[in-house]
Coordinates of C-alpha atoms (C1' of nucleotides) in Angstrom, one line a residue:
Chain A
M1 CA 51.4 142.5 63.3
M2 CA 49.9 145.6 64.8
E3 CA 46.6 145.9 63.0
T4 CA 46.2 149.6 63.9
S5 CA 47.7 151.5 61.0
T6 CA 47.4 154.9 62.5
E7 CA 47.9 158.3 61.0
I8 CA 51.3 158.7 62.7
D9 CA 52.5 155.5 61.0
Q10 CA 51.8 157.0 57.6
L11 CA 53.3 160.3 58.6
F12 CA 56.6 158.9 59.8
H13 CA 56.7 156.5 56.8
A14 CA 56.1 159.4 54.4
L15 CA 58.9 161.4 56.0
S16 CA 61.3 158.5 56.0
D17 CA 61.9 158.7 52.3
P18 CA 64.5 161.2 51.1
T19 CA 62.8 161.9 47.8
R20 CA 59.6 162.7 49.6
R21 CA 61.4 165.1 51.9
A22 CA 63.0 166.7 48.9
I23 CA 59.6 167.1 47.3
L24 CA 58.5 169.0 50.5
D25 CA 61.6 171.1 50.5
R26 CA 61.0 172.0 46.9
L27 CA 57.4 172.9 47.5
C28 CA 58.5 175.3 50.2
S29 CA 59.5 177.7 47.5
G30 CA 55.8 177.8 46.4
P31 CA 53.1 175.9 44.6
M32 CA 54.1 174.0 41.5
S33 CA 52.8 171.7 38.8
V34 CA 53.6 168.0 39.0
S35 CA 56.0 168.1 36.0
S36 CA 58.0 171.1 37.1
L37 CA 58.1 169.6 40.6
A38 CA 59.4 166.3 39.2
A39 CA 62.0 167.9 36.9
P40 CA 65.1 167.8 39.1
F41 CA 64.6 164.3 40.3
G42 CA 66.0 161.5 38.2
I43 CA 62.8 159.4 38.3
T44 CA 59.7 159.1 36.2
L45 CA 56.7 161.4 36.5
T46 CA 54.7 158.4 37.6
A47 CA 57.0 157.8 40.5
V48 CA 56.7 161.4 41.6
V49 CA 52.9 161.2 41.5
Q50 CA 53.1 158.1 43.7
H51 CA 55.1 160.0 46.2
L52 CA 52.7 162.8 46.0
Q53 CA 49.8 160.5 46.8
I54 CA 51.6 159.3 49.9
L55 CA 52.3 162.9 51.0
E56 CA 48.7 163.8 50.3
K57 CA 47.3 161.0 52.3
C58 CA 49.0 162.2 55.5
A59 CA 48.2 165.9 54.8
L60 CA 51.7 167.1 54.1
V61 CA 50.7 168.2 50.6
R62 CA 47.6 169.3 48.9
T63 CA 47.0 169.1 45.2
E64 CA 44.3 170.5 42.9
K65 CA 43.7 169.9 39.2
V66 CA 42.7 172.7 36.9
G67 CA 42.6 171.9 33.3
R68 CA 45.3 169.4 32.6
V69 CA 47.6 170.8 35.2
R70 CA 47.7 169.5 38.8
T71 CA 49.1 172.1 41.2
C72 CA 50.9 170.9 44.4
R73 CA 51.3 172.9 47.5
I74 CA 52.4 172.3 51.1
E75 CA 49.6 171.6 53.5
P76 CA 50.7 172.2 57.1
T77 CA 48.2 169.9 58.8
G78 CA 50.5 166.9 58.6
F79 CA 53.4 168.8 60.0
D80 CA 51.2 170.0 62.9
A81 CA 50.4 166.4 63.7
L82 CA 54.1 165.6 63.8
E83 CA 54.8 168.5 66.1
R84 CA 52.0 167.4 68.4
W85 CA 53.4 163.9 68.5
V86 CA 56.9 165.3 69.4
R87 CA 55.5 167.6 72.0
E88 CA 53.5 164.8 73.7
H89 CA 56.4 162.5 73.7
R90 CA 58.9 165.0 74.9
T91 CA 57.1 165.2 78.2
I92 CA 57.1 161.4 78.6
W93 CA 60.8 161.4 77.8
E94 CA 61.5 164.1 80.3
K95 CA 59.6 162.2 83.0
R96 CA 61.9 159.3 82.3
L97 CA 65.0 161.4 82.5
D98 CA 63.8 162.7 85.9
R99 CA 63.5 159.1 87.0
L100 CA 67.0 158.5 85.8
G101 CA 68.3 161.6 87.6
T102 CA 66.7 160.3 90.8
F103 CA 68.3 156.9 90.3
L104 CA 71.7 158.4 89.8
A105 CA 71.3 160.7 92.8
E106 CA 70.3 157.7 94.9
E107 CA 73.3 155.7 93.7
D108 CA 75.6 158.5 94.4
A109 CA 74.2 158.9 97.9
S110 CA 74.7 155.2 98.7
K111 CA 78.5 155.4 98.2
Chain B
M1 CA 67.2 156.1 44.0
M2 CA 68.6 158.6 46.5
E3 CA 71.9 156.9 47.5
T4 CA 72.2 159.1 50.7
S5 CA 70.6 157.1 53.4
T6 CA 70.9 159.6 56.1
E7 CA 70.4 159.4 59.8
I8 CA 67.0 161.1 59.6
D9 CA 65.8 158.5 57.1
Q10 CA 66.6 155.8 59.6
L11 CA 65.0 157.8 62.4
F12 CA 61.7 158.3 60.6
H13 CA 61.7 154.8 59.4
A14 CA 62.3 153.5 63.0
L15 CA 59.4 155.6 64.3
S16 CA 57.1 154.6 61.5
D17 CA 56.5 151.1 63.0
P18 CA 53.9 150.9 65.7
T19 CA 55.6 148.0 67.5
R20 CA 58.8 150.0 67.6
R21 CA 56.9 153.0 69.1
A22 CA 55.3 150.7 71.6
I23 CA 58.7 149.4 72.6
L24 CA 59.8 153.0 73.3
D25 CA 56.7 153.7 75.3
R26 CA 57.3 150.6 77.3
L27 CA 60.9 151.6 78.0
C28 CA 59.7 154.9 79.3
S29 CA 58.7 153.2 82.5
G30 CA 62.3 152.3 83.0
P31 CA 65.1 149.9 81.8
M32 CA 64.1 146.4 81.1
S33 CA 65.6 143.1 79.9
V34 CA 64.8 142.0 76.3
S35 CA 62.5 139.2 77.4
S36 CA 60.4 141.2 79.8
L37 CA 60.3 144.0 77.2
A38 CA 59.0 141.5 74.6
A39 CA 56.5 139.8 76.9
P40 CA 53.3 141.9 76.0
F41 CA 53.9 141.8 72.2
G42 CA 52.6 138.8 70.4
I43 CA 55.8 138.3 68.4
T44 CA 58.9 136.2 68.8
L45 CA 61.9 137.3 70.9
T46 CA 63.9 137.4 67.7
A47 CA 61.6 139.9 66.1
V48 CA 61.8 142.2 69.2
V49 CA 65.6 142.0 69.1
Q50 CA 65.5 143.0 65.4
H51 CA 63.3 146.0 66.3
L52 CA 65.8 146.9 69.1
Q53 CA 68.7 146.8 66.6
I54 CA 66.9 149.3 64.4
L55 CA 66.1 151.5 67.4
E56 CA 69.6 151.3 68.6
K57 CA 71.1 152.2 65.2
C58 CA 69.3 155.6 65.3
A59 CA 70.1 156.3 69.0
L60 CA 66.5 155.9 70.3
V61 CA 67.5 153.0 72.5
R62 CA 70.7 151.8 74.2
T63 CA 71.4 148.3 75.4
E64 CA 74.0 146.7 77.5
K65 CA 74.6 143.0 78.2
V66 CA 75.6 141.9 81.7
G67 CA 75.9 138.1 82.1
R68 CA 73.1 136.6 80.0
V69 CA 70.8 139.5 80.4
R70 CA 70.7 142.4 78.0
T71 CA 69.2 145.5 79.5
C72 CA 67.5 148.1 77.3
R73 CA 66.9 151.7 78.0
I74 CA 65.8 154.8 76.2
E75 CA 68.6 156.9 74.7
P76 CA 67.4 160.5 74.1
T77 CA 70.0 161.3 71.4
G78 CA 67.7 160.1 68.6
F79 CA 64.8 162.0 69.9
D80 CA 66.9 165.1 70.1
A81 CA 67.7 164.7 66.4
L82 CA 64.0 164.5 65.6
E83 CA 63.3 167.6 67.6
R84 CA 66.1 169.4 65.8
W85 CA 64.7 168.4 62.4
V86 CA 61.2 169.6 63.3
R87 CA 62.5 172.9 64.6
E88 CA 64.6 173.5 61.5
H89 CA 61.7 172.7 59.2
R90 CA 59.1 174.6 61.1
T91 CA 61.0 177.8 60.2
I92 CA 61.0 176.9 56.5
W93 CA 57.3 176.1 56.8
E94 CA 56.7 179.5 58.4
K95 CA 58.6 181.2 55.7
R96 CA 56.4 179.6 53.2
L97 CA 53.3 180.7 55.0
D98 CA 54.7 184.2 55.1
R99 CA 55.2 184.1 51.4
L100 CA 51.6 182.9 51.0
G101 CA 50.5 185.8 53.1
T102 CA 52.4 188.2 51.0
F103 CA 50.9 186.7 47.9
L104 CA 47.4 187.1 49.2
A105 CA 48.1 190.6 50.3
E106 CA 49.4 191.5 46.8
E107 CA 46.5 189.9 45.1
D108 CA 44.2 191.9 47.4
A109 CA 46.0 195.2 46.6
S110 CA 45.7 194.6 42.9
K111 CA 41.9 194.6 43.0
Chain C
dA1 C1' 42.1 169.6 13.0
dG2 C1' 46.6 167.7 14.5
dA3 C1' 50.4 167.7 17.5
dA4 C1' 52.2 168.5 21.8
dT5 C1' 51.7 168.7 26.8
dG6 C1' 50.4 167.0 31.4
dC7 C1' 48.8 163.7 33.7
dT8 C1' 46.5 158.9 34.8
dG9 C1' 46.1 153.7 35.2
dA10 C1' 47.4 149.1 35.1
dA11 C1' 50.7 145.8 35.4
dG12 C1' 55.5 144.1 36.2
dT13 C1' 60.2 144.1 38.6
dT14 C1' 63.4 144.3 42.3
dT15 C1' 64.5 145.4 46.9
dT16 C1' 63.4 146.0 51.5
dC17 C1' 60.7 144.8 55.6
dA18 C1' 58.6 142.3 59.4
dC19 C1' 58.5 138.3 60.9
dT20 C1' 59.3 133.1 61.6
dT21 C1' 61.8 128.7 62.5
dG22 C1' 65.2 126.1 64.4
dA23 C1' 69.6 125.1 65.9
dC24 C1' 73.1 127.0 69.0
dT25 C1' 75.8 129.4 73.0
dA26 C1' 76.5 131.3 77.3
dT27 C1' 74.9 131.9 82.0
dT28 C1' 72.3 130.9 86.0
dT29 C1' 69.8 127.9 89.1
dA30 C1' 68.4 123.6 91.4
Chain D
dT1 C1' 76.2 118.5 86.8
dA2 C1' 71.9 118.8 84.6
dA3 C1' 68.2 121.7 83.3
dA4 C1' 66.2 125.9 82.7
dT5 C1' 66.8 130.6 81.2
dA6 C1' 68.3 134.6 78.2
dG7 C1' 69.7 135.7 74.2
dT8 C1' 72.1 135.0 69.3
dC9 C1' 72.6 133.5 64.5
dA10 C1' 71.5 132.2 59.8
dA11 C1' 68.3 131.3 56.6
dG12 C1' 63.7 131.5 54.8
dT13 C1' 58.8 133.5 53.7
dG14 C1' 55.3 136.7 52.3
dA15 C1' 53.9 141.2 51.7
dA16 C1' 54.8 145.9 51.0
dA17 C1' 57.6 149.6 48.9
dA18 C1' 59.8 152.1 45.2
dC19 C1' 60.4 152.1 41.3
dT20 C1' 59.6 151.0 35.9
dT21 C1' 57.2 150.7 31.2
dC22 C1' 53.7 151.6 28.2
dA23 C1' 49.3 152.6 26.7
dG24 C1' 45.7 155.9 27.3
dC25 C1' 43.0 160.5 27.8
dA26 C1' 42.0 165.1 28.4
dT27 C1' 43.4 169.8 27.5
dT28 C1' 45.9 173.3 25.2
dC29 C1' 48.6 175.2 21.5
dT30 C1' 49.5 176.0 16.4

DNA sequence: AGAATGCTGAAGTTTTCACTTGACTATTTA
DNA sequence: TAAATAGTCAAGTGAAAACTTCAGCATTCT
């Protein structure tokens, strides 16, 4: 169902995995090679690379290969997209809360 | 891997599905029974209920059954948790960018 | 040159996910 | 009271997700 696999789908999906969020946290201390990035996680290098591909696809991470070393760094674009989504939806949310407020006020007045 | 299935995992996972986000959008126009909520989606009632359970578990939706009708409404708690996560991580992100700035400045100075 | 390092690619496994079917229960309505 | 309505429950299906293993291939070090 839902044939439109949007950017935001991928973004939320990427962030829903604790290992992936841990990778981001780790990259916050600065750029890193894949293997030193992978070191503290108890999973294979391959698995970490797969996570990186997912993070890269939604612009949370950027990687660049020089020689045999691939360096990974945080890419803020994806995070910006998340912030945008949150900001847009907060206003909708607030509208709804206003409506609820009105409803409660009306109910109160009718007593 | 990663035995700690935290709240934020569930939250991001819940929001990663387009149908689930559509359900939220729909509920923004006000509380609704399960069947009228489900009407525009081309999936079974059962499927919608399953989505609702996921949304309810991470406090994005609240439901209440009166008689044979279950009324669904938005519950802002989950959204608050998301905003908190974004806010916390924006500062980390910014720190990283500062560090990058420092790095670039240092590199510049050494020329 | 030879060995170690850093990563890549393909294929397989297990678990989780989104969804369905169909049979059932409780509440309204006619 | 019978029939329609609103939702529930248990079990099953197919595809995607999160890994793994293992065999390769450049690059760098000795």
